[in-house]
RNA sequence: GGGGACGUAGCUCAGUUGGUUAGAGCGCUGCCCUGUCACGGCAGAGGUCGCGGGUUCGAGCCCCGUCGUCCCCGCCA
C-alpha cells in the first residue's frame, strides 16, 4: 500500500536502446549471445546478493539473473524492481547448470546474466496478481482494471486465438472469391426485430440513425449490385438484455452470395470453420456437417439448437401399448418422452426419489409427470413396460455411444421418462410441441447438474469436443401472443419453400410454411443463422402482406429495397455467424467477456470507461433533445 | 419485467446462538539471505463488514429498503 505513495524510484530513459529478442524465444542454442530484453517484471526472487527477475511479454517469460559480483549497478537496480515494473535488461544468454533448469518454461534451459538494468517505468501494486494463471478474481474488479486483466497470459492467449481465427476466415473467404465490403454503422431503423440503438441527428432534429442489428439489407443490395460474393467482419448492435453469450455490440462473420443452393452456403461455412479450427490445432473431420430439420430437432432434442454432446430424447409411445395408455389414462395424441443422462453413477433410493420429486415440483401445474421406471419394475403388472422403456433408452444410448468418450454402464445411467398427466390436452392447455420443448429443457438442466459425473462437456482440445450440425426448414412464421399476429420467424426477406408459395399456404396455413432458413449449431449454441432470400419483388410484396403489412407501410419502411428488387435481382442467400461465440467455444470459455477486449456487464455498462454517461445540456440542445426521466 | 446466488483487508475467503479489540492465506512495506523459479526467514502496516434505515443494552450476523456483480426466464427478426 505504501508503495503507492513511494516516489523514490529513479526511472531510466530508454535512450537508443533497442530490444533484440522477445521473451518467449531464447533457447540453449542462443547461449553466448548478448541480448537486450524488455518487458514487465512477472516475479522477483531476491536472495540478497543474487536476484532473479522473471521478465514477461506476450510471447513468454525469461529469467534474468542479477549477481552483485557480476554487476553491482545492475543488481542495485534489480533490488528496486517490483512486479509490473517495465524493465530493459542487457546481458549474456547462459545455459543453466545441472539441476537449475525449469522444465515448465519453454525458456527454462537458459537464463540471461544481466550486466545492465533500466527501470523504464514503475507500477502501482496491481489490485490483483497478473502472474498467477489460476487467478479467480471478481469480474467487477477485472472489468474496471481491464488493461491489467488483459495483460494476463490467459486473456492474451484468447485474443491471439481470436486474431488467428478471424484471419483464417478472412483468408478462406478471400481465397473463395468473396469481397470484403464495409457497410454503414449510421443507418436507418428497421422496425422488426430487436430494439435498436439510436443515434440522434444534429442536422435533422427529431430524426435518428439506428446502429445496424446486422448488415442484412445492405448485403442483399450488394448482391443486386452484382458483387457476386460478399463478406464482412461486421459489428452489430442489439439493445436487448444480456446473457453470458450475448453482448449489446458483437461481431458477425456476415456473408452473402448469388445463385446459391443452401448446400453452397453450408460448404462455404464448413470450409472456413475447418480453416478457423485448424489454426487452433483442431482438425475437424472431413465430410459435411450433419443436418436435420427444425421439426426433427424439436422432436429429438426439444430445442432448435440441439447439444449433440448428449444423447437424444426417445419417443416411447411405441413401448406403451394402447391398453396401457388406456389404463394410465394418457392422451393418445401426446408424446411420452424419455432420455438418458449417462454415467451419473448409481443413485441411492433416497437420492433418486429426491431427484424425481424435485423435477415434479419444477413441472408445477403444467400437466407433466415423471414415470419412476425403477418403481414400475417392482410392480408385476408394469414390469414389461419398465423393461421395454429401458431397452429403448439403452438402444438410443448405444447408438450415441459410438462416441468413444463414454462407455455404457446401465446401472450408472439416469433414465428419465416424462408423461402427460391423465387428461386431455385442452385440460392442460398445451400442444405436443410444448411438451417436446419442456422435456428438452429438462434434458439440458439435468445434463448440467451432472456435468461433473458424465464429463461430456469437458474440453479435451480435440475435434471430438465440437459437435456441429445444421438445422434446416425453420418455420416461416411465428405466432406472436403479444401482438396477436404472425411474425417472420427469421426475417421478412427470407424465402419460403417454393411449393409453399405455389400451394397458397402463405395465406391458408401460415403455421405450416417452411422457410429456406437454416442455423448452424455448435454444442448447443447457435453460432449462426441464414437463409435463401426472396429475390422477386412480387413475392416480397406478398410476404409483407402475409405479415399483415399494407403495401403503403411496406413502401414506407422498405421502399428503397423494394425498388432495388425491381432492377434484376439475382437469386441470393447467405448467413451470419457470431465470431465471438466461435472464439468463446474454441477457447473453452463460458462467457463472451473472455474473448471481447472491452465487454459490458449484464446491465450493459462498461466499467472501465464508465459508459453510458449523462451528457451536457449543450450537447442535448444541439441534438434538440430533452431528458424526460421516468419516475 | 421476474427468479436465484453473491457483496467482510489490495485479492481469495472464514467469521459459531446477536456479546469484549473482526481473522486466515496470498499480496504489500522494512530487514536478512548467492541458485531460485508459487524461493525462504524475521518483523510490520492494512477494515465505513457495499450503502441507508430499523429492531436491540449491544448488529458483520436479525428485519426493511437500496446499489452493484454474476447466472437463468421473459426478450434477443
XYZ file of C-alpha atoms (C1' of nucleotides) in Angstrom, chain B residues 12-77:
66
model
C -9.446 -15.009 -2.408
C -12.223 -16.211 1.690
C -13.596 -17.693 7.184
C -16.471 -15.325 10.883
C -20.476 -20.132 15.833
C -26.758 -18.685 19.143
C -26.571 -11.240 18.194
C -21.788 -10.240 23.004
C -15.041 -7.650 24.673
C -10.125 -5.378 20.430
C -13.373 -8.706 13.145
C -9.464 -13.290 11.458
C -6.560 -16.564 7.714
C -3.835 -17.306 3.101
C -1.822 -14.559 -0.798
C -0.204 -9.718 -1.916
C 2.164 -5.182 0.162
C 6.272 -2.500 3.360
C 11.087 -2.998 6.091
C 15.284 -6.074 7.347
C 18.191 -10.740 6.306
C 19.641 -14.343 2.597
C 24.372 -16.382 -3.918
C 20.639 -20.890 -7.391
C 15.596 -19.522 -7.009
C 11.617 -20.307 -10.399
C 4.399 -20.150 -6.081
C 12.218 -19.081 -3.207
C 12.885 -18.871 2.112
C 13.289 -16.403 7.254
C 12.007 -12.345 10.786
C 9.103 -8.036 11.732
C 5.132 -4.783 10.305
C 1.191 -1.945 8.002
C -3.570 -2.546 6.172
C -11.114 -2.737 7.727
C -17.005 2.989 6.730
C -18.113 -5.613 7.207
C -21.476 -2.279 -0.406
C -24.869 1.910 1.111
C -29.268 3.800 4.041
C -32.737 2.937 7.751
C -34.820 -0.194 11.689
C -35.059 -3.883 15.963
C -31.860 -4.437 20.363
C -28.455 -2.750 26.342
C -25.473 -4.480 22.105
C -25.676 -5.901 14.791
C -20.608 -8.306 10.090
C -24.733 -11.670 11.907
C -31.854 -10.279 12.560
C -35.685 -7.020 9.631
C -36.866 -3.324 5.621
C -35.065 -0.643 1.585
C -31.340 0.435 -1.934
C -26.915 -0.106 -5.116
C -23.548 -3.291 -7.680
C -21.672 -8.041 -9.973
C -22.897 -12.927 -11.888
C -26.468 -16.870 -13.711
C -31.336 -18.048 -15.630
C -36.567 -16.907 -17.585
C -39.008 -13.194 -20.447
C -36.672 -10.570 -24.530
C -32.843 -11.406 -28.467
C -36.236 -10.775 -36.953
